[in-house]
PDB file of C-alpha atoms in Angstrom:
ATOM      1  CA  MET A   1      46.616  54.406 -31.582  1.00  0.00           C
ATOM      2  CA  SER A   2      45.901  50.842 -32.735  1.00  0.00           C
ATOM      3  CA  LYS A   3      45.364  47.939 -30.361  1.00  0.00           C
ATOM      4  CA  ARG A   4      48.187  45.523 -29.722  1.00  0.00           C
ATOM      5  CA  VAL A   5      47.518  42.198 -31.437  1.00  0.00           C
ATOM      6  CA  LEU A   6      49.015  39.017 -29.989  1.00  0.00           C
ATOM      7  CA  THR A   7      51.275  37.138 -32.401  1.00  0.00           C
ATOM      8  CA  ARG A   8      50.344  33.892 -30.630  1.00  0.00           C
ATOM      9  CA  PHE A   9      47.911  32.643 -28.056  1.00  0.00           C
ATOM     10  CA  PRO A  10      49.185  32.121 -24.506  1.00  0.00           C
ATOM     11  CA  THR A  11      49.807  28.598 -23.282  1.00  0.00           C
ATOM     12  CA  VAL A  12      46.963  27.362 -21.093  1.00  0.00           C
ATOM     13  CA  VAL A  13      46.054  24.904 -18.341  1.00  0.00           C
ATOM     14  CA  LEU A  14      42.379  23.920 -18.499  1.00  0.00           C
ATOM     15  CA  TRP A  15      40.529  23.305 -15.212  1.00  0.00           C
ATOM     16  CA  GLY A  16      37.194  21.469 -15.468  1.00  0.00           C
ATOM     17  CA  GLN A  17      35.341  18.229 -14.808  1.00  0.00           C
ATOM     18  CA  PRO A  18      34.014  15.337 -16.944  1.00  0.00           C
ATOM     19  CA  SER A  19      31.301  17.429 -18.615  1.00  0.00           C
ATOM     20  CA  ARG A  20      30.146  18.650 -22.001  1.00  0.00           C
ATOM     21  CA  GLN A  21      31.257  22.179 -21.132  1.00  0.00           C
ATOM     22  CA  THR A  22      34.841  21.136 -20.406  1.00  0.00           C
ATOM     23  CA  ALA A  23      34.973  18.897 -23.491  1.00  0.00           C
ATOM     24  CA  VAL A  24      33.794  21.644 -25.850  1.00  0.00           C
ATOM     25  CA  THR A  25      36.117  24.205 -24.255  1.00  0.00           C
ATOM     26  CA  LEU A  26      39.093  21.907 -24.797  1.00  0.00           C
ATOM     27  CA  ALA A  27      38.024  21.143 -28.372  1.00  0.00           C
ATOM     28  CA  ALA A  28      37.605  24.853 -29.176  1.00  0.00           C
ATOM     29  CA  LEU A  29      40.999  25.801 -27.732  1.00  0.00           C
ATOM     30  CA  LEU A  30      42.773  23.046 -29.649  1.00  0.00           C
ATOM     31  CA  ARG A  31      40.961  23.912 -32.862  1.00  0.00           C
ATOM     32  CA  ALA A  32      42.108  27.539 -32.519  1.00  0.00           C
ATOM     33  CA  GLY A  33      45.727  26.438 -32.122  1.00  0.00           C
ATOM     34  CA  VAL A  34      46.049  27.150 -28.392  1.00  0.00           C
ATOM     35  CA  ARG A  35      48.682  24.973 -26.709  1.00  0.00           C
ATOM     36  CA  VAL A  36      47.047  23.338 -23.688  1.00  0.00           C
ATOM     37  CA  THR A  37      49.791  22.136 -21.355  1.00  0.00           C
ATOM     38  CA  ALA A  38      47.543  20.204 -18.939  1.00  0.00           C
ATOM     39  CA  LEU A  39      43.953  19.241 -18.144  1.00  0.00           C
ATOM     40  CA  VAL A  40      42.939  19.273 -14.466  1.00  0.00           C
ATOM     41  CA  LEU A  41      39.669  17.445 -13.740  1.00  0.00           C
ATOM     42  CA  ALA A  42      37.631  17.400 -10.536  1.00  0.00           C
ATOM     43  CA  ARG A  43      35.550  14.296  -9.880  1.00  0.00           C
ATOM     44  CA  SER A  44      32.290  15.926  -8.839  1.00  0.00           C
ATOM     45  CA  ARG A  45      30.026  13.556  -6.895  1.00  0.00           C
ATOM     46  CA  HIS A  46      26.698  15.314  -7.404  1.00  0.00           C
ATOM     47  CA  ARG A  47      26.493  14.488 -11.113  1.00  0.00           C
ATOM     48  CA  THR A  48      26.388  11.049 -12.682  1.00  0.00           C
ATOM     49  CA  GLN A  49      27.643  10.293 -16.169  1.00  0.00           C
ATOM     50  CA  SER A  50      24.712  11.159 -18.409  1.00  0.00           C
ATOM     51  CA  PRO A  51      23.906   8.829 -21.306  1.00  0.00           C
ATOM     52  CA  GLY A  52      24.912  10.075 -24.732  1.00  0.00           C
ATOM     53  CA  ILE A  53      25.091   8.925 -28.314  1.00  0.00           C
ATOM     54  CA  ASP A  54      28.622   8.407 -29.551  1.00  0.00           C
ATOM     55  CA  VAL A  55      28.914  10.865 -32.430  1.00  0.00           C
ATOM     56  CA  PRO A  56      32.617  11.461 -33.168  1.00  0.00           C
ATOM     57  CA  VAL A  57      32.014  14.749 -35.024  1.00  0.00           C
ATOM     58  CA  ALA A  58      30.197  16.259 -32.045  1.00  0.00           C
ATOM     59  CA  PRO A  59      32.717  17.205 -29.313  1.00  0.00           C
ATOM     60  CA  TRP A  60      30.011  17.413 -26.630  1.00  0.00           C
ATOM     61  CA  HIS A  61      29.616  13.626 -26.912  1.00  0.00           C
ATOM     62  CA  GLU A  62      33.254  12.981 -26.011  1.00  0.00           C
ATOM     63  CA  ASP A  63      34.809  12.908 -22.578  1.00  0.00           C
ATOM     64  CA  PRO A  64      37.446  15.647 -22.101  1.00  0.00           C
ATOM     65  CA  SER A  65      39.948  12.965 -21.044  1.00  0.00           C
ATOM     66  CA  THR A  66      39.550  11.279 -24.436  1.00  0.00           C
ATOM     67  CA  LEU A  67      40.241  14.544 -26.246  1.00  0.00           C
ATOM     68  CA  ALA A  68      43.264  15.250 -24.044  1.00  0.00           C
ATOM     69  CA  LYS A  69      44.786  11.794 -24.509  1.00  0.00           C
ATOM     70  CA  ARG A  70      44.376  12.032 -28.265  1.00  0.00           C
ATOM     71  CA  SER A  71      46.310  15.316 -28.225  1.00  0.00           C
ATOM     72  CA  GLY A  72      48.992  14.117 -25.803  1.00  0.00           C
ATOM     73  CA  ILE A  73      47.901  16.494 -23.029  1.00  0.00           C
ATOM     74  CA  PRO A  74      48.783  15.453 -19.440  1.00  0.00           C
ATOM     75  CA  ILE A  75      45.733  14.856 -17.220  1.00  0.00           C
ATOM     76  CA  LEU A  76      45.550  15.425 -13.472  1.00  0.00           C
ATOM     77  CA  VAL A  77      42.451  14.118 -11.661  1.00  0.00           C
ATOM     78  CA  LEU A  78      41.470  15.516  -8.249  1.00  0.00           C
ATOM     79  CA  GLN A  79      39.172  13.174  -6.345  1.00  0.00           C
ATOM     80  CA  GLU A  80      38.520  15.477  -3.379  1.00  0.00           C
ATOM     81  CA  LYS A  81      38.412  19.233  -2.813  1.00  0.00           C
ATOM     82  CA  TYR A  82      41.054  19.155  -0.054  1.00  0.00           C
ATOM     83  CA  GLN A  83      43.674  18.060  -2.610  1.00  0.00           C
ATOM     84  CA  LEU A  84      43.730  21.633  -3.926  1.00  0.00           C
ATOM     85  CA  GLN A  85      45.302  22.812  -0.671  1.00  0.00           C
ATOM     86  CA  THR A  86      48.183  20.335  -0.868  1.00  0.00           C
ATOM     87  CA  LEU A  87      48.693  20.368  -4.634  1.00  0.00           C
ATOM     88  CA  PRO A  88      52.415  20.959  -5.320  1.00  0.00           C
ATOM     89  CA  ALA A  89      53.295  23.423  -8.056  1.00  0.00           C
ATOM     90  CA  SER A  90      55.211  20.693  -9.866  1.00  0.00           C
ATOM     91  CA  ALA A  91      52.037  18.597 -10.255  1.00  0.00           C
ATOM     92  CA  VAL A  92      50.647  20.906 -12.957  1.00  0.00           C
ATOM     93  CA  PRO A  93      52.798  21.942 -15.955  1.00  0.00           C
ATOM     94  CA  GLU A  94      53.550  25.640 -16.258  1.00  0.00           C
ATOM     95  CA  ALA A  95      51.530  27.893 -18.552  1.00  0.00           C
ATOM     96  CA  ASP A  96      50.998  31.573 -19.297  1.00  0.00           C
ATOM     97  CA  SER A  97      47.344  31.439 -18.291  1.00  0.00           C
ATOM     98  CA  ALA A  98      44.559  29.109 -17.179  1.00  0.00           C
ATOM     99  CA  VAL A  99      40.949  28.642 -18.227  1.00  0.00           C
ATOM    100  CA  VAL A 100      38.297  27.423 -15.791  1.00  0.00           C
ATOM    101  CA  SER A 101      35.347  25.703 -17.453  1.00  0.00           C
ATOM    102  CA  CYS A 102      32.940  23.799 -15.193  1.00  0.00           C
ATOM    103  CA  PHE A 103      35.441  23.318 -12.355  1.00  0.00           C
ATOM    104  CA  PRO A 104      33.197  22.902  -9.264  1.00  0.00           C
ATOM    105  CA  TRP A 105      35.482  24.128  -6.454  1.00  0.00           C
ATOM    106  CA  LYS A 106      36.917  27.473  -5.427  1.00  0.00           C
ATOM    107  CA  LEU A 107      40.586  27.757  -6.355  1.00  0.00           C
ATOM    108  CA  PRO A 108      42.976  28.830  -3.567  1.00  0.00           C
ATOM    109  CA  SER A 109      45.191  31.893  -3.951  1.00  0.00           C
ATOM    110  CA  PRO A 110      48.431  29.912  -4.543  1.00  0.00           C
ATOM    111  CA  VAL A 111      46.844  28.390  -7.654  1.00  0.00           C
ATOM    112  CA  LEU A 112      45.680  31.781  -8.940  1.00  0.00           C
ATOM    113  CA  GLU A 113      49.182  33.202  -8.535  1.00  0.00           C
ATOM    114  CA  ARG A 114      50.851  30.556 -10.711  1.00  0.00           C
ATOM    115  CA  TYR A 115      49.795  32.095 -14.024  1.00  0.00           C
ATOM    116  CA  PRO A 116      51.481  35.338 -15.202  1.00  0.00           C
ATOM    117  CA  LEU A 117      48.525  36.288 -17.428  1.00  0.00           C
ATOM    118  CA  GLY A 118      45.910  35.275 -14.855  1.00  0.00           C
ATOM    119  CA  MET A 119      42.975  32.883 -14.961  1.00  0.00           C
ATOM    120  CA  TYR A 120      39.712  33.141 -16.894  1.00  0.00           C
ATOM    121  CA  ASN A 121      36.367  31.535 -16.103  1.00  0.00           C
ATOM    122  CA  LEU A 122      33.684  30.555 -18.618  1.00  0.00           C
ATOM    123  CA  HIS A 123      30.515  30.792 -16.523  1.00  0.00           C
ATOM    124  CA  PRO A 124      27.233  29.539 -18.084  1.00  0.00           C
ATOM    125  CA  SER A 125      24.980  32.389 -16.966  1.00  0.00           C
ATOM    126  CA  LEU A 126      24.714  36.122 -17.433  1.00  0.00           C
ATOM    127  CA  LEU A 127      26.558  37.208 -14.316  1.00  0.00           C
ATOM    128  CA  PRO A 128      25.784  38.578 -11.819  1.00  0.00           C
ATOM    129  CA  ALA A 129      22.782  36.227 -12.144  1.00  0.00           C
ATOM    130  CA  TYR A 130      23.329  32.663 -10.909  1.00  0.00           C
ATOM    131  CA  PRO A 131      26.886  32.689  -9.563  1.00  0.00           C
ATOM    132  CA  GLY A 132      27.997  29.344  -8.165  1.00  0.00           C
ATOM    133  CA  PRO A 133      28.766  25.797  -9.301  1.00  0.00           C
ATOM    134  CA  GLU A 134      25.452  24.769 -10.946  1.00  0.00           C
ATOM    135  CA  PRO A 135      23.839  27.718 -12.774  1.00  0.00           C
ATOM    136  CA  LEU A 136      22.214  25.654 -15.537  1.00  0.00           C
ATOM    137  CA  PHE A 137      20.381  23.436 -13.065  1.00  0.00           C
ATOM    138  CA  TRP A 138      18.812  26.521 -11.470  1.00  0.00           C
ATOM    139  CA  HIS A 139      17.928  28.056 -14.830  1.00  0.00           C
ATOM    140  CA  TYR A 140      15.809  24.990 -15.554  1.00  0.00           C
ATOM    141  CA  ARG A 141      14.513  24.713 -11.992  1.00  0.00           C
ATOM    142  CA  ASP A 142      13.350  28.350 -12.064  1.00  0.00           C
ATOM    143  CA  GLY A 143      11.750  27.992 -15.497  1.00  0.00           C
ATOM    144  CA  ARG A 144      14.078  30.462 -17.203  1.00  0.00           C
ATOM    145  CA  LEU A 145      13.759  30.809 -20.977  1.00  0.00           C
ATOM    146  CA  ARG A 146      16.780  33.042 -21.476  1.00  0.00           C
ATOM    147  CA  THR A 147      20.397  32.517 -20.513  1.00  0.00           C
ATOM    148  CA  GLY A 148      23.936  33.219 -21.663  1.00  0.00           C
ATOM    149  CA  VAL A 149      27.615  32.881 -20.875  1.00  0.00           C
ATOM    150  CA  THR A 150      30.050  35.228 -19.137  1.00  0.00           C
ATOM    151  CA  LEU A 151      33.825  35.353 -19.462  1.00  0.00           C
ATOM    152  CA  HIS A 152      35.487  36.951 -16.453  1.00  0.00           C
ATOM    153  CA  ARG A 153      38.770  37.066 -14.595  1.00  0.00           C
ATOM    154  CA  VAL A 154      39.148  34.634 -11.696  1.00  0.00           C
ATOM    155  CA  THR A 155      39.697  36.288  -8.313  1.00  0.00           C
ATOM    156  CA  ASP A 156      39.532  35.219  -4.670  1.00  0.00           C
ATOM    157  CA  THR A 157      35.759  35.820  -4.724  1.00  0.00           C
ATOM    158  CA  VAL A 158      33.814  33.156  -6.618  1.00  0.00           C
ATOM    159  CA  ASP A 159      32.319  34.373  -9.927  1.00  0.00           C
ATOM    160  CA  ALA A 160      32.898  38.026  -9.033  1.00  0.00           C
ATOM    161  CA  GLY A 161      35.980  38.953 -11.056  1.00  0.00           C
ATOM    162  CA  PRO A 162      36.068  41.684 -13.723  1.00  0.00           C
ATOM    163  CA  ILE A 163      33.864  40.793 -16.685  1.00  0.00           C
ATOM    164  CA  ILE A 164      35.481  40.624 -20.121  1.00  0.00           C
ATOM    165  CA  GLY A 165      32.421  39.774 -22.193  1.00  0.00           C
ATOM    166  CA  ARG A 166      28.970  38.195 -22.247  1.00  0.00           C
ATOM    167  CA  VAL A 167      26.746  36.541 -24.820  1.00  0.00           C
ATOM    168  CA  SER A 168      23.002  36.189 -24.200  1.00  0.00           C
ATOM    169  CA  CYS A 169      20.685  33.751 -25.956  1.00  0.00           C
ATOM    170  CA  THR A 170      17.213  32.248 -25.809  1.00  0.00           C
ATOM    171  CA  LEU A 171      16.811  29.030 -23.834  1.00  0.00           C
ATOM    172  CA  PRO A 172      14.212  27.092 -25.869  1.00  0.00           C
ATOM    173  CA  LEU A 173      11.528  25.223 -23.960  1.00  0.00           C
ATOM    174  CA  ALA A 174      12.686  21.700 -23.014  1.00  0.00           C
ATOM    175  CA  PHE A 175      16.065  22.169 -24.695  1.00  0.00           C
ATOM    176  CA  PRO A 176      18.531  19.441 -23.555  1.00  0.00           C
ATOM    177  CA  GLY A 177      20.919  20.726 -20.904  1.00  0.00           C
ATOM    178  CA  ASP A 178      24.012  19.022 -22.310  1.00  0.00           C
ATOM    179  CA  ARG A 179      23.468  20.721 -25.677  1.00  0.00           C
ATOM    180  CA  LEU A 180      22.989  24.060 -23.942  1.00  0.00           C
ATOM    181  CA  GLU A 181      26.170  23.489 -21.940  1.00  0.00           C
ATOM    182  CA  ALA A 182      28.039  22.804 -25.188  1.00  0.00           C
ATOM    183  CA  TRP A 183      26.640  25.862 -26.975  1.00  0.00           C
ATOM    184  CA  LEU A 184      27.509  28.211 -24.133  1.00  0.00           C
ATOM    185  CA  ALA A 185      31.046  26.823 -23.886  1.00  0.00           C
ATOM    186  CA  TRP A 186      31.524  27.440 -27.614  1.00  0.00           C
ATOM    187  CA  TYR A 187      30.241  31.022 -27.352  1.00  0.00           C
ATOM    188  CA  GLY A 188      32.422  31.636 -24.291  1.00  0.00           C
ATOM    189  CA  CYS A 189      35.540  30.392 -26.056  1.00  0.00           C
ATOM    190  CA  GLY A 190      34.798  32.811 -28.877  1.00  0.00           C
ATOM    191  CA  ILE A 191      34.850  35.708 -26.402  1.00  0.00           C
ATOM    192  CA  LEU A 192      38.121  34.441 -24.922  1.00  0.00           C
ATOM    193  CA  LEU A 193      39.882  34.024 -28.269  1.00  0.00           C
ATOM    194  CA  ARG A 194      38.822  37.493 -29.431  1.00  0.00           C
ATOM    195  CA  HIS A 195      40.048  38.920 -26.125  1.00  0.00           C
ATOM    196  CA  TRP A 196      43.470  37.345 -26.604  1.00  0.00           C
ATOM    197  CA  GLN A 197      43.692  38.400 -30.250  1.00  0.00           C
ATOM    198  CA  ASN A 198      42.657  42.007 -29.677  1.00  0.00           C
ATOM    199  CA  ASP A 199      44.025  42.489 -26.157  1.00  0.00           C
ATOM    200  CA  THR A 200      40.674  43.993 -25.154  1.00  0.00           C
ATOM    201  CA  ALA A 201      40.177  45.501 -21.723  1.00  0.00           C
ATOM    202  CA  GLU A 202      37.570  44.373 -19.218  1.00  0.00           C
ATOM    203  CA  VAL A 203      34.194  45.976 -19.820  1.00  0.00           C
ATOM    204  CA  GLU A 204      33.310  46.156 -16.135  1.00  0.00           C
ATOM    205  CA  ALA A 205      35.501  46.582 -13.086  1.00  0.00           C
ATOM    206  CA  THR A 206      32.988  44.819 -10.835  1.00  0.00           C
ATOM    207  CA  HIS A 207      29.585  43.197 -11.082  1.00  0.00           C
ATOM    208  CA  PRO A 208      26.500  45.396 -10.708  1.00  0.00           C
ATOM    209  CA  ARG A 209      25.071  45.254  -7.212  1.00  0.00           C
ATOM    210  CA  GLU A 210      21.822  43.326  -7.153  1.00  0.00           C
ATOM    211  CA  THR A 211      20.216  40.428  -5.329  1.00  0.00           C
ATOM    212  CA  VAL A 212      20.977  37.135  -7.079  1.00  0.00           C
ATOM    213  CA  ARG A 213      20.307  33.449  -6.488  1.00  0.00           C
ATOM    214  CA  TRP A 214      23.417  31.498  -5.519  1.00  0.00           C
ATOM    215  CA  ALA A 215      23.545  28.484  -7.854  1.00  0.00           C
ATOM    216  CA  ARG A 216      24.437  25.968  -5.164  1.00  0.00           C
ATOM    217  CA  VAL A 217      24.847  22.247  -5.655  1.00  0.00           C
ATOM    218  CA  PRO A 218      21.223  21.005  -5.626  1.00  0.00           C
ATOM    219  CA  ALA A 219      20.103  18.904  -2.674  1.00  0.00           C
ATOM    220  CA  ILE A 220      17.600  16.038  -2.906  1.00  0.00           C
ATOM    221  CA  GLY A 221      14.707  18.394  -2.247  1.00  0.00           C
ATOM    222  CA  ASP A 222      15.825  20.662  -5.097  1.00  0.00           C
ATOM    223  CA  ARG A 223      15.830  17.682  -7.451  1.00  0.00           C
ATOM    224  CA  THR A 224      12.348  16.515  -6.426  1.00  0.00           C
ATOM    225  CA  ILE A 225       9.175  17.914  -7.995  1.00  0.00           C
ATOM    226  CA  ASP A 226       5.495  17.204  -7.348  1.00  0.00           C
ATOM    227  CA  THR A 227       2.295  17.207  -9.380  1.00  0.00           C
ATOM    228  CA  GLY A 228       1.560  20.804  -8.423  1.00  0.00           C
ATOM    229  CA  TRP A 229       4.072  21.994 -11.006  1.00  0.00           C
ATOM    230  CA  GLN A 230       2.875  23.483 -14.295  1.00  0.00           C
ATOM    231  CA  PRO A 231       3.305  20.961 -17.146  1.00  0.00           C
ATOM    232  CA  TRP A 232       5.553  23.208 -19.247  1.00  0.00           C
ATOM    233  CA  ARG A 233       7.894  23.692 -16.297  1.00  0.00           C
ATOM    234  CA  VAL A 234       8.044  19.928 -15.694  1.00  0.00           C
ATOM    235  CA  ALA A 235       8.955  19.270 -19.341  1.00  0.00           C
ATOM    236  CA  HIS A 236      11.518  22.085 -19.314  1.00  0.00           C
ATOM    237  CA  PHE A 237      13.105  20.897 -16.062  1.00  0.00           C
ATOM    238  CA  LEU A 238      13.289  17.190 -16.925  1.00  0.00           C
ATOM    239  CA  ALA A 239      14.538  17.710 -20.484  1.00  0.00           C
ATOM    240  CA  GLY A 240      17.150  20.142 -19.204  1.00  0.00           C
ATOM    241  CA  VAL A 241      18.677  18.605 -16.090  1.00  0.00           C
ATOM    242  CA  LEU A 242      18.545  14.867 -16.849  1.00  0.00           C
ATOM    243  CA  PRO A 243      21.141  15.137 -19.670  1.00  0.00           C
ATOM    244  CA  LEU A 244      23.357  17.080 -17.243  1.00  0.00           C
ATOM    245  CA  GLY A 245      23.599  13.954 -15.082  1.00  0.00           C
ATOM    246  CA  PHE A 246      21.387  14.880 -12.114  1.00  0.00           C
ATOM    247  CA  ASP A 247      19.197  12.359 -10.299  1.00  0.00           C
ATOM    248  CA  VAL A 248      15.622  13.685 -10.448  1.00  0.00           C
ATOM    249  CA  TYR A 249      12.511  12.503  -8.596  1.00  0.00           C
ATOM    250  CA  ILE A 250       8.754  13.033  -8.970  1.00  0.00           C
ATOM    251  CA  ALA A 251       6.350  12.667  -6.034  1.00  0.00           C
ATOM    252  CA  ASP A 252       2.944  11.695  -7.464  1.00  0.00           C
ATOM    253  CA  GLN A 253      -0.501  12.411  -6.016  1.00  0.00           C
ATOM    254  CA  SER A 254      -0.369   9.300  -3.800  1.00  0.00           C
ATOM    255  CA  ASN A 255       3.017  10.398  -2.388  1.00  0.00           C
ATOM    256  CA  GLN A 256       4.786   7.613  -4.285  1.00  0.00           C
ATOM    257  CA  LEU A 257       8.271   8.608  -5.383  1.00  0.00           C
ATOM    258  CA  TRP A 258       9.620   7.934  -8.869  1.00  0.00           C
ATOM    259  CA  GLN A 259      13.233   8.287  -9.913  1.00  0.00           C
ATOM    260  CA  VAL A 260      13.164   9.590 -13.470  1.00  0.00           C
ATOM    261  CA  LYS A 261      15.533   8.026 -15.979  1.00  0.00           C
ATOM    262  CA  ARG A 262      14.337   9.761 -19.140  1.00  0.00           C
ATOM    263  CA  PHE A 263      11.740  12.334 -20.169  1.00  0.00           C
ATOM    264  CA  LEU A 264       9.582  10.981 -23.012  1.00  0.00           C
ATOM    265  CA  ALA A 265       6.578  13.218 -23.722  1.00  0.00           C
ATOM    266  CA  TRP A 266       4.205  15.993 -22.651  1.00  0.00           C
ATOM    267  CA  THR A 267       0.702  15.210 -23.932  1.00  0.00           C
ATOM    268  CA  GLN A 268      -2.984  15.894 -23.316  1.00  0.00           C
ATOM    269  CA  GLN A 269      -3.721  12.179 -22.779  1.00  0.00           C
ATOM    270  CA  PRO A 270      -1.708   9.509 -20.924  1.00  0.00           C
ATOM    271  CA  LEU A 271       0.525   7.476 -23.226  1.00  0.00           C
ATOM    272  CA  VAL A 272       0.804   4.673 -20.670  1.00  0.00           C
ATOM    273  CA  PRO A 273      -2.401   3.724 -18.759  1.00  0.00           C
ATOM    274  CA  ASP A 274      -0.438   2.150 -15.896  1.00  0.00           C
ATOM    275  CA  PHE A 275       3.185   1.627 -14.946  1.00  0.00           C
ATOM    276  CA  ASP A 276       4.480  -1.069 -17.326  1.00  0.00           C
ATOM    277  CA  GLY A 277       7.701  -1.759 -15.452  1.00  0.00           C
ATOM    278  CA  ARG A 278       9.601   0.917 -17.359  1.00  0.00           C
ATOM    279  CA  ARG A 279       7.305   3.829 -18.282  1.00  0.00           C
ATOM    280  CA  ILE A 280       4.624   5.780 -16.466  1.00  0.00           C
ATOM    281  CA  SER A 281       2.362   8.723 -17.333  1.00  0.00           C
ATOM    282  CA  LEU A 282       1.841  11.179 -14.464  1.00  0.00           C
ATOM    283  CA  ARG A 283      -0.821  13.870 -14.405  1.00  0.00           C
ATOM    284  CA  PHE A 284       0.138  17.528 -14.025  1.00  0.00           C
ATOM    285  CA  GLY A 285      -2.934  19.764 -14.183  1.00  0.00           C
ATOM    286  CA  ARG A 286      -4.750  18.985 -17.427  1.00  0.00           C
ATOM    287  CA  SER A 287      -1.697  17.418 -19.072  1.00  0.00           C
ATOM    288  CA  TRP A 288       0.327  14.247 -18.730  1.00  0.00           C
ATOM    289  CA  ILE A 289       4.070  13.788 -18.472  1.00  0.00           C
ATOM    290  CA  THR A 290       5.406  10.404 -19.578  1.00  0.00           C
ATOM    291  CA  VAL A 291       8.795   9.285 -18.318  1.00  0.00           C
ATOM    292  CA  GLU A 292      10.974   6.242 -17.948  1.00  0.00           C
ATOM    293  CA  ALA A 293      11.224   5.766 -14.203  1.00  0.00           C
ATOM    294  CA  THR A 294      11.646   3.361 -11.333  1.00  0.00           C
ATOM    295  CA  SER A 295       9.598   3.292  -8.144  1.00  0.00           C
ATOM    296  CA  VAL A 296      11.755   4.262  -5.177  1.00  0.00           C
ATOM    297  CA  HIS A 297       9.815   4.817  -1.946  1.00  0.00           C
ATOM    298  CA  SER A 298       7.512   7.392  -0.423  1.00  0.00           C
ATOM    299  CA  ALA A 299       8.300  11.091  -0.617  1.00  0.00           C
ATOM    300  CA  GLU A 300       8.013  11.286   3.171  1.00  0.00           C
ATOM    301  CA  ARG A 301      10.804   8.742   3.562  1.00  0.00           C
ATOM    302  CA  LEU A 302      12.948  10.734   1.143  1.00  0.00           C
ATOM    303  CA  ARG A 303      12.434  13.871   3.246  1.00  0.00           C
ATOM    304  CA  ARG A 304      13.417  11.995   6.422  1.00  0.00           C
ATOM    305  CA  ASN A 305      16.575  10.644   4.784  1.00  0.00           C
ATOM    306  CA  ALA A 306      17.493  14.104   3.505  1.00  0.00           C
ATOM    307  CA  PHE A 307      17.005  15.541   7.012  1.00  0.00           C
ATOM    308  CA  ARG A 308      19.346  12.916   8.513  1.00  0.00           C
ATOM    309  CA  GLN A 309      22.037  13.846   5.978  1.00  0.00           C
TER     310      GLN A 309
END
C-alpha cells in the first residue's frame, strides 16, 4: 500500500522571535509555497540585536518582520509572556497547523488546540539533549563540537513531544552562532516539508529516558568566563554566542571585568600590548585571545549585583 501524498501543504502560523532561525524558517516555508497566514513574534529580553552585514540574498541577515511584510503576512508581536494567557483566538488568523521556530515561551493548551493538524517545533539540538529555550548557547558553553536539529510535535510538556525526524552535523570550532542557527533551521524545514509531502509517521513515541541539561536562559554568571578556560573553548564560545546577541563578559587575572563586543583572534602572542580604548589581548594559558571590549567593573561587583537580582 503506497503512502498518501498531500496535494498541497497545510496553511501555517509561524511562532518565533526576531532571530536568524525564525527568519530562515519563514523564508524556507515561503520558498516551498507554504501559505503562512500569520507571524507571531515574542520580544525576548535576554538577547540583543546582533550586528550583521546586510546581504539581501542571505535570509539569515534579514529580520523575520521584513520578510513577512514583503509577503503581506500579518504580524503579531507579544511583548510579555503573560499575553499568551489572554490572547483571544481572533488575534491570530486561522490555519491548519503551526510551526514553532525559536519561540522562547511555553505555549498554553488553548493555543495548541487551535490547529487541526497540530503544532510542530524546530528545535536546534538533538533531543533529548538540551531541551529548553537556549540550546545553542549551551552547546557553545559546554564546548560541544557536534549538534543537530530535531522536528517534533508540540505537546503540553516542553520539547518532549513525539519526534518526527532529526539531522545531526558537525559544529566546527568557532563557527558563528547565527550561521549555525540558520543552517539548522534550513535542515529542520527540510524534515518538515518531507513529512508533509509523504505523510510520514513519527519515528519515536517518546524521548529516550536519560539525564539531560536543561538549556535555560543564561544568567550573568553563565555568560561570564575567566582566564582559567582553555583557549580553544574561549574562541569557540565567543565566536558562537556573540552573533546570537548575548552579552558576554571576561574576568581577567586582576579581577577586572570586560564586556566583549567582538571576538577578533586566538594567537600565540598578544596582538595588542595594552588596552587601546577598543581592543585588548587577554592571556589564557599559553595563548592570547584578542577582543573588542569595554571595561565594566570588577567581577566581584558583578557577582553581588547578580545575587541581588
